[in-house]
Amino acid sequence: MNRPNSLGNAKDTASSAPSKHGSQPGKLKANSLGLWDVVFMAVATSAPITVMSGNVPFSVGFGVGTGTPATYIWATVILSIFAVAYVTMARYVTSTAAFYGFISRGLGRVVGLGTGYMVTFGYIVFEASIIGIFSYFAHLAFHDQLGVDIHWAVFAVIALVLIGALTYFEISFAAKILTLLLATEIGILAVMAFGVLFHGGGPDGLMPETLNPVNAFGPNGLQFAAPGLAMFIAFWSWTGFESTVMYGEESKNPKKIIPIATMIAVTGVGVFYTFVSWMSVAGNGAAGAIALAQSANPLDMFFHPTDVFVGHGWVLVMEWLMMSGSFACAMAFHNAASRYMYSLGREGVLPSALGKTHKKHGSPYIASFFQTGFAILWVLGFWFFNKDPYLDLFIVLAVLGTFSLLIVQTITMAAVFNYFRNHHPEEKAWRTKVAPILGGLGMLGVVILMCLNLDTAAGPAASSLLFKLIPYIAAGLFILGAGQALYLRKTNPLKYETIGHVVLADDGHGPVLDEEDPEPSTPIDLKLIRELELENASGRLGLDDELELELAKELELEKEQP
């Protein structure tokens, strides 16, 4: 009897009989999210109020001055091209693994698992990073408005425990909370921006010249220009938009709404960022914007025009919404991190317990518990070494996560291009050839800018040991994942085949092993796969012997039924 070289050869045999195990193990709750749920979940990871109040002053004060809004125009264009290629792939692959799954199909399982470890770790540290700036905002609001001085670590741990409790339930519950919090933070930024617009701007008027794309590369009021730093900061502001694809298995009609949600999350956020950054500069005037951005309290770049054009009461509201907005961002990254761990767990790459879901809520609750634990450990570590929640916890971990994520995004474009060289020739060349090349070159440029400006972006934290280890951590994660894949290819071909290839079946049967390009996807019980692994590893049965035995048992059961 000829033995199959991979599970793909035995696929039809295994799937022709109904599974005796019933529903698929580790299945996320399907049809829980609509279009706008997915949009808000993704935009929440970008944290508009945190991005605008934290990144814009940095770019204005030390990047390209009043030309900062133009950097957001460039980022919007490049990321929109990236998104065209990204969502084209998403139309054929629906998996909570997102980048990991795309790269595994386009460039192979070895590169896929290496980048899978990188992106998973990136999302894991992002939650702790955002909790750092949340704690900073919380301490500021409680101290300034209530006169209460509470240590930042207390705010951090309470927030992480609360996020862990909220994400225990089904994803639609988290989506409702994030939608509410996101609406409030977008609302307060819009109040400031339209207040400036309706009053015709500050001392220098509306300053439309700030939108000239050429100004993204000049000093514009600064003594020296740092366009690389400014452009990196602009792209940093979109971190998390790609998480739309992660929610495909929990969405209604994912093949349709995930591409739409992704384009809205990219272009819609880009237009909003450009408008708000423009109005923050115009509201303060050229000299005033730079002076406030370089001051001891750069948040005044947003507080001042809000106070002048809208009213002081709105400044007080803005302080609280900065806190709630960063909380929403941390919660969104918690969801992303737990779903990546879940994806690797259900494939058996990480401990299989991480691949379990709650029987009632369909949430990856075990992975979620682990993510809460990891985030708390990060916070306690920074607290133990007496680090600052903003300058150290937020900055260092955000740079670490962004470093890994931008590299993976660049590799994803190469994977998309390579995938469509062999699949779906009916797709337009713009989506499968031109967009991946342009998007990949654009992202590569951002990675180069990131590497050249890491020290400046980190500020005082650049001297820390953890910061200096960032490139080595990213490289180590890739080597660890790629090495594990090579080991599995030699010792456990069955598990190797599952790397990055478990997707949502087109027929709605839940997670299945997708052998490159199913037509349509055929359900294969993941629990059965793990049982076969154990049998095969014990040496008692060969793979195709076990498959035939399983099929025979199922046929016997069918004969016994009336």
Coordinates of C-alpha atoms in Angstrom, one line a residue, residues 81-515:
I81 CA -2.4 50.3 -2.1
F82 CA -1.2 47.7 0.5
A83 CA -4.8 47.1 1.5
V84 CA -5.9 46.4 -2.1
A85 CA -3.5 43.5 -2.3
Y86 CA -4.3 42.4 1.3
V87 CA -8.0 42.2 0.8
T88 CA -7.7 40.4 -2.5
M89 CA -6.0 37.6 -0.6
A90 CA -8.6 37.8 2.1
R91 CA -11.3 37.0 -0.4
Y92 CA -9.8 33.5 -0.8
V93 CA -8.5 32.8 2.6
T94 CA -10.7 33.4 5.7
S95 CA -8.6 32.7 8.8
T96 CA -8.1 34.3 12.2
A97 CA -4.4 33.8 11.5
A98 CA -4.3 36.7 9.0
F99 CA -0.6 37.5 8.2
Y100 CA 0.5 34.1 9.4
G101 CA -1.9 32.3 7.1
F102 CA -1.2 34.5 4.1
I103 CA 2.6 34.1 4.3
S104 CA 2.3 30.4 4.9
R105 CA 0.4 30.0 1.6
G106 CA 2.5 32.5 -0.4
L107 CA 6.0 31.8 0.9
G108 CA 5.7 28.4 2.6
R109 CA 5.2 27.1 6.1
V110 CA 8.7 27.7 7.3
V111 CA 8.6 31.5 6.6
G112 CA 5.0 31.5 7.7
L113 CA 5.6 30.1 11.2
G114 CA 8.7 32.3 11.6
T115 CA 6.6 35.5 10.9
G116 CA 3.7 34.0 12.8
Y117 CA 5.8 34.1 16.0
M118 CA 6.9 37.6 15.2
V119 CA 3.4 39.0 14.7
T120 CA 2.0 37.1 17.7
F121 CA 4.6 38.5 20.0
G122 CA 4.0 42.0 18.5
Y123 CA 0.3 41.9 19.4
I124 CA 1.1 40.4 22.8
V125 CA 3.3 43.4 23.8
F126 CA 1.0 46.0 22.2
E127 CA -1.6 45.6 24.9
A128 CA 0.9 46.2 27.7
S129 CA 2.3 49.2 25.7
I130 CA -1.1 50.8 25.3
I131 CA -1.9 50.2 29.0
G132 CA 1.2 52.3 29.7
I133 CA -0.2 55.4 28.1
F134 CA -3.7 54.6 29.5
S135 CA -2.1 54.7 33.0
Y136 CA -0.4 58.0 32.1
F137 CA -3.7 59.5 31.0
A138 CA -5.6 58.1 34.0
H139 CA -3.1 59.4 36.5
L140 CA -3.3 62.8 34.7
A141 CA -7.1 63.0 34.8
F142 CA -7.5 61.8 38.4
H143 CA -4.8 64.1 39.7
D144 CA -5.8 67.3 37.8
Q145 CA -9.6 67.0 38.0
L146 CA -10.2 65.0 41.2
G147 CA -7.0 65.8 43.2
V148 CA -6.4 62.1 43.7
D149 CA -2.8 60.7 43.4
I150 CA -2.9 57.0 42.5
H151 CA 0.1 55.1 41.3
W152 CA 0.1 54.4 37.6
A153 CA 0.6 50.6 38.1
V154 CA -2.7 50.4 40.0
F155 CA -4.6 51.8 37.0
A156 CA -2.7 49.4 34.7
V157 CA -3.5 46.2 36.6
I158 CA -7.1 47.2 37.2
A159 CA -7.5 47.9 33.5
L160 CA -5.9 44.6 32.4
V161 CA -8.1 42.6 34.7
L162 CA -11.2 44.4 33.5
I163 CA -10.2 43.8 29.8
G164 CA -9.7 40.1 30.6
A165 CA -13.2 39.9 32.1
L166 CA -14.9 41.7 29.3
T167 CA -13.2 39.6 26.5
Y168 CA -14.2 36.4 28.3
F169 CA -17.7 36.7 26.6
E170 CA -18.6 36.5 23.0
I171 CA -16.9 38.9 20.6
S172 CA -20.1 40.8 19.9
F173 CA -20.1 42.0 23.5
A174 CA -16.6 43.4 23.1
A175 CA -17.6 45.0 19.8
K176 CA -20.4 46.9 21.5
I177 CA -18.1 48.3 24.1
L178 CA -15.4 49.2 21.6
T179 CA -18.0 50.9 19.4
L180 CA -19.2 53.1 22.2
L181 CA -15.7 54.1 23.4
L182 CA -14.5 54.7 19.8
A183 CA -17.4 56.9 19.0
T184 CA -16.7 59.1 22.0
E185 CA -13.0 59.6 21.2
I186 CA -13.7 60.3 17.5
G187 CA -16.4 62.7 18.6
I188 CA -14.2 64.8 20.8
L189 CA -11.5 65.0 18.1
A190 CA -14.2 66.1 15.6
V191 CA -15.5 68.7 18.0
M192 CA -12.0 70.3 18.2
A193 CA -11.4 70.0 14.5
F194 CA -14.7 71.4 13.3
G195 CA -14.4 74.1 16.0
V196 CA -11.2 75.3 14.4
L197 CA -12.6 74.9 10.9
F198 CA -15.8 76.9 11.5
H199 CA -13.8 79.8 13.1
G200 CA -11.5 80.0 10.1
G201 CA -8.4 78.7 11.9
G202 CA -6.1 80.4 14.4
P203 CA -3.7 83.3 14.0
D204 CA -2.5 82.1 10.5
G205 CA -5.9 81.1 9.2
L206 CA -6.6 77.6 7.9
M207 CA -3.1 77.1 6.5
P208 CA -4.0 74.9 3.5
E209 CA -0.3 74.8 2.6
T210 CA 0.2 72.2 5.3
L211 CA -1.6 69.7 3.0
N212 CA 1.0 70.1 0.2
P213 CA 2.6 66.6 -0.2
V214 CA 6.0 68.2 -0.8
N215 CA 5.9 69.7 2.7
A216 CA 6.2 66.2 4.1
F217 CA 10.0 66.4 3.4
G218 CA 10.9 69.9 4.5
P219 CA 11.5 71.6 7.9
N220 CA 8.4 73.8 7.8
G221 CA 9.4 76.0 10.7
L222 CA 11.9 73.7 12.3
Q223 CA 15.7 74.3 12.1
F224 CA 16.2 70.9 10.7
A225 CA 13.8 68.4 9.0
A226 CA 13.6 64.8 10.0
P227 CA 11.2 63.5 7.3
G228 CA 12.1 59.9 7.9
L229 CA 11.0 60.2 11.6
A230 CA 7.8 62.0 10.6
M231 CA 6.9 59.4 8.0
F232 CA 7.6 56.5 10.4
I233 CA 5.3 58.2 13.0
A234 CA 2.6 58.6 10.4
F235 CA 2.6 54.9 9.5
W236 CA 2.9 53.9 13.1
S237 CA -0.5 55.6 13.6
W238 CA -2.3 52.9 11.6
T239 CA -1.0 50.0 13.6
G240 CA -3.8 47.4 13.9
F241 CA -5.9 48.2 10.9
E242 CA -5.0 44.8 9.4
S243 CA -6.8 43.1 12.3
T244 CA -10.0 43.2 10.2
V245 CA -9.0 39.8 8.7
M246 CA -8.6 38.3 12.1
Y247 CA -12.4 38.5 12.6
G248 CA -13.3 36.7 9.4
E249 CA -14.2 33.5 11.2
E250 CA -16.6 35.4 13.5
S251 CA -18.1 37.7 10.8
K252 CA -21.2 37.5 8.7
N253 CA -20.3 36.8 5.1
P254 CA -16.6 37.4 5.6
K255 CA -15.6 37.1 1.9
K256 CA -17.6 40.3 1.4
I257 CA -17.4 42.4 4.5
I258 CA -13.8 41.9 5.5
P259 CA -12.4 43.5 2.3
I260 CA -14.9 46.4 2.6
A261 CA -14.1 46.8 6.4
T262 CA -10.3 46.9 5.7
M263 CA -10.6 49.6 3.0
I264 CA -12.8 51.7 5.3
A265 CA -10.4 51.2 8.2
V266 CA -7.5 52.4 6.0
T267 CA -8.9 55.2 3.9
G268 CA -11.5 56.4 6.4
V269 CA -8.9 56.6 9.2
G270 CA -6.5 58.3 6.8
V271 CA -8.9 61.1 5.9
F272 CA -9.8 61.6 9.5
Y273 CA -6.1 61.7 10.7
T274 CA -5.2 64.2 7.9
F275 CA -8.1 66.5 8.8
V276 CA -7.6 66.4 12.6
S277 CA -3.8 66.9 12.3
W278 CA -4.4 69.8 9.9
M279 CA -6.8 71.5 12.2
S280 CA -4.6 71.0 15.2
V281 CA -1.8 72.9 13.4
A282 CA -4.1 75.5 12.0
G283 CA -5.8 76.1 15.4
N284 CA -2.5 77.0 17.0
G285 CA -0.8 78.7 14.1
A286 CA 2.5 77.9 12.6
A287 CA 4.7 79.2 15.5
G288 CA 2.3 78.3 18.2
A289 CA 1.9 74.7 17.0
I290 CA 5.7 74.1 17.0
A291 CA 6.1 75.8 20.4
L292 CA 3.5 73.7 22.1
A293 CA 4.7 70.5 20.4
Q294 CA 8.2 71.1 21.9
S295 CA 6.9 72.2 25.3
A296 CA 6.9 70.2 28.5
N297 CA 3.2 69.4 27.9
P298 CA 2.8 68.6 24.1
L299 CA -0.9 67.6 24.7
D300 CA -1.6 71.3 24.9
M301 CA -1.4 71.2 21.1
F302 CA -4.9 69.7 21.3
F303 CA -6.0 71.2 24.6
H304 CA -5.3 74.8 23.5
P305 CA -7.5 74.9 20.3
T306 CA -10.2 73.0 22.1
D307 CA -10.2 75.6 24.9
V308 CA -10.1 78.5 22.5
F309 CA -12.6 77.5 19.9
V310 CA -14.9 75.1 21.7
G311 CA -14.7 75.8 25.5
H312 CA -12.7 74.8 28.6
G313 CA -15.4 72.2 29.5
W314 CA -14.5 70.2 26.4
V315 CA -10.8 70.1 27.5
L316 CA -11.9 68.3 30.7
V317 CA -13.9 65.9 28.7
M318 CA -11.0 65.3 26.4
E319 CA -8.8 64.3 29.3
W320 CA -11.2 61.5 30.3
L321 CA -11.7 60.4 26.7
M322 CA -8.0 60.1 26.2
M323 CA -8.1 57.6 29.0
S324 CA -11.1 55.7 27.7
G325 CA -9.8 55.7 24.1
S326 CA -6.5 54.1 25.1
F327 CA -8.4 51.5 27.2
A328 CA -10.4 50.6 24.0
C329 CA -7.2 50.3 22.1
A330 CA -5.7 48.0 24.7
M331 CA -8.8 45.9 24.6
A332 CA -8.7 45.6 20.8
F333 CA -5.1 44.5 20.9
H334 CA -6.0 42.0 23.6
N335 CA -8.5 40.4 21.2
A336 CA -5.9 40.4 18.4
A337 CA -3.2 38.7 20.5
S338 CA -5.5 36.1 22.0
R339 CA -6.8 35.2 18.5
Y340 CA -3.3 34.7 17.2
M341 CA -2.4 32.5 20.1
Y342 CA -5.7 30.6 19.6
S343 CA -4.8 30.1 15.9
L344 CA -1.4 28.7 16.7
G345 CA -2.8 26.6 19.5
R346 CA -5.5 24.9 17.4
E347 CA -2.9 23.9 14.9
G348 CA -0.8 22.4 17.7
V349 CA 2.1 24.7 17.1
L350 CA 1.6 26.2 20.6
P351 CA 0.0 24.2 23.4
S352 CA -3.3 22.9 22.2
A353 CA -5.1 24.3 25.2
L354 CA -4.7 27.8 23.7
G355 CA -6.8 26.5 20.7
K356 CA -9.9 25.9 22.9
T357 CA -13.0 28.1 22.8
H358 CA -15.7 28.7 25.4
K359 CA -18.7 26.3 24.8
K360 CA -21.2 29.1 25.2
H361 CA -19.5 32.3 24.2
G362 CA -17.2 30.9 21.4
S363 CA -14.4 33.1 22.7
P364 CA -10.7 31.9 22.9
Y365 CA -10.9 32.2 26.6
I366 CA -7.8 30.3 27.6
A367 CA -5.6 32.3 25.2
S368 CA -7.3 35.4 26.6
F369 CA -6.4 34.4 30.1
F370 CA -2.8 33.9 29.1
Q371 CA -2.7 37.2 27.3
T372 CA -4.0 39.0 30.5
G373 CA -1.2 37.2 32.5
F374 CA 1.5 38.2 30.0
A375 CA 0.4 41.9 30.0
I376 CA 0.3 42.0 33.8
L377 CA 3.8 40.6 33.9
W378 CA 5.1 43.2 31.5
V379 CA 3.5 46.0 33.6
L380 CA 4.9 44.6 36.9
G381 CA 8.3 44.3 35.4
F382 CA 8.4 47.9 34.3
W383 CA 7.0 48.9 37.7
F384 CA 9.6 46.9 39.5
F385 CA 12.4 48.6 37.7
N386 CA 10.8 52.0 38.4
K387 CA 10.1 52.8 34.8
D388 CA 7.8 55.5 33.5
P389 CA 4.5 54.4 32.0
Y390 CA 4.7 56.7 29.1
L391 CA 8.4 57.2 28.3
D392 CA 9.3 53.6 28.9
L393 CA 6.4 51.1 29.0
F394 CA 4.5 52.7 26.2
I395 CA 7.3 53.8 23.9
V396 CA 9.6 50.8 24.2
L397 CA 7.0 48.1 23.8
A398 CA 5.2 50.1 21.0
V399 CA 8.5 50.3 19.1
L400 CA 9.1 46.6 19.7
G401 CA 5.6 45.6 18.5
T402 CA 5.7 48.0 15.5
F403 CA 9.2 46.8 14.5
S404 CA 7.9 43.2 14.2
L405 CA 4.6 44.1 12.6
L406 CA 6.0 46.4 9.9
I407 CA 8.5 43.7 8.8
V408 CA 5.7 41.1 8.7
Q409 CA 3.5 43.5 6.6
T410 CA 6.3 43.9 4.1
I411 CA 6.8 40.1 3.8
T412 CA 3.0 39.7 3.4
M413 CA 3.1 41.7 0.2
A414 CA 5.8 39.3 -1.2
A415 CA 3.6 36.4 -0.1
V416 CA 0.5 37.8 -1.8
F417 CA 2.4 38.4 -5.1
N418 CA 3.8 34.8 -5.0
Y419 CA 0.5 33.2 -4.1
F420 CA -1.3 34.8 -7.1
R421 CA 1.4 33.7 -9.5
N422 CA 0.0 30.2 -9.2
H423 CA -3.7 30.8 -8.2
H424 CA -6.7 32.6 -9.6
P425 CA -5.4 33.9 -12.9
E426 CA -8.9 35.5 -13.4
E427 CA -8.0 38.2 -10.9
K428 CA -6.9 41.6 -12.3
A429 CA -3.2 42.2 -12.5
W430 CA -3.6 45.5 -10.5
R431 CA -4.8 43.6 -7.5
T432 CA -2.4 40.6 -7.7
K433 CA 0.7 42.0 -9.3
V434 CA 0.9 45.8 -9.2
A435 CA -0.6 46.5 -5.8
P436 CA 1.6 43.9 -4.0
I437 CA 4.7 45.3 -5.6
L438 CA 3.9 48.9 -4.9
G439 CA 2.6 48.1 -1.4
G440 CA 5.6 46.0 -0.6
L441 CA 8.1 48.7 -1.8
G442 CA 6.2 51.3 0.2
M443 CA 6.3 49.1 3.3
L444 CA 10.0 48.3 2.8
G445 CA 10.7 52.0 2.7
V446 CA 8.8 52.4 6.0
V447 CA 10.9 49.6 7.5
I448 CA 14.1 51.3 6.4
L449 CA 12.9 54.7 7.9
M450 CA 12.0 52.8 11.1
C451 CA 15.4 51.3 11.4
L452 CA 17.1 54.7 10.8
N453 CA 14.9 56.5 13.3
L454 CA 14.4 54.0 16.1
D455 CA 16.7 55.9 18.6
T456 CA 14.9 59.2 17.9
A457 CA 11.4 57.7 18.1
A458 CA 12.2 56.0 21.5
G459 CA 13.6 59.2 23.1
P460 CA 15.1 58.7 26.5
A461 CA 14.1 55.0 26.5
A462 CA 16.6 54.4 23.7
S463 CA 19.3 53.8 26.3
S464 CA 17.5 50.9 27.9
L465 CA 18.7 47.3 27.4
L466 CA 15.3 46.1 26.2
F467 CA 15.3 48.8 23.4
K468 CA 18.7 47.8 22.3
L469 CA 17.6 44.1 22.1
I470 CA 14.6 44.9 19.8
P471 CA 16.2 43.8 16.5
Y472 CA 17.6 40.6 18.1
I473 CA 14.2 39.8 19.7
A474 CA 12.5 40.0 16.3
A475 CA 15.2 37.9 14.6
G476 CA 15.1 35.3 17.4
L477 CA 11.4 34.9 17.1
F478 CA 11.6 34.3 13.4
I479 CA 14.4 31.8 13.8
L480 CA 12.5 30.0 16.6
G481 CA 9.4 29.7 14.4
A482 CA 11.2 28.7 11.2
G483 CA 13.3 26.2 13.2
Q484 CA 10.2 24.6 14.7
A485 CA 8.6 24.3 11.2
L486 CA 11.7 22.6 9.8
Y487 CA 11.7 20.2 12.8
L488 CA 8.1 19.4 12.3
R489 CA 8.6 18.8 8.6
K490 CA 11.1 16.1 9.4
T491 CA 9.5 14.6 12.5
N492 CA 5.8 15.2 12.1
P493 CA 4.7 15.8 8.5
L494 CA 1.0 15.7 9.6
K495 CA 1.4 18.6 11.9
Y496 CA 3.6 20.4 9.5
E497 CA 0.9 20.4 6.9
T498 CA -1.5 22.3 9.2
I499 CA 0.9 25.2 9.7
G500 CA -0.9 28.3 8.6
H501 CA -3.5 26.3 6.6
V502 CA -6.5 26.1 8.9
V503 CA -9.2 28.3 7.6
L504 CA -13.0 28.8 7.7
A505 CA -14.7 26.3 5.4
D506 CA -16.8 27.9 2.6
D507 CA -19.6 25.5 3.6
G508 CA -19.7 26.9 7.1
H509 CA -18.4 23.8 8.9
G510 CA -15.9 25.7 10.9
P511 CA -12.1 25.5 11.0
V512 CA -10.6 23.1 8.4
L513 CA -7.3 22.3 6.9
D514 CA -7.1 24.1 3.6
E515 CA -4.7 22.5 1.2

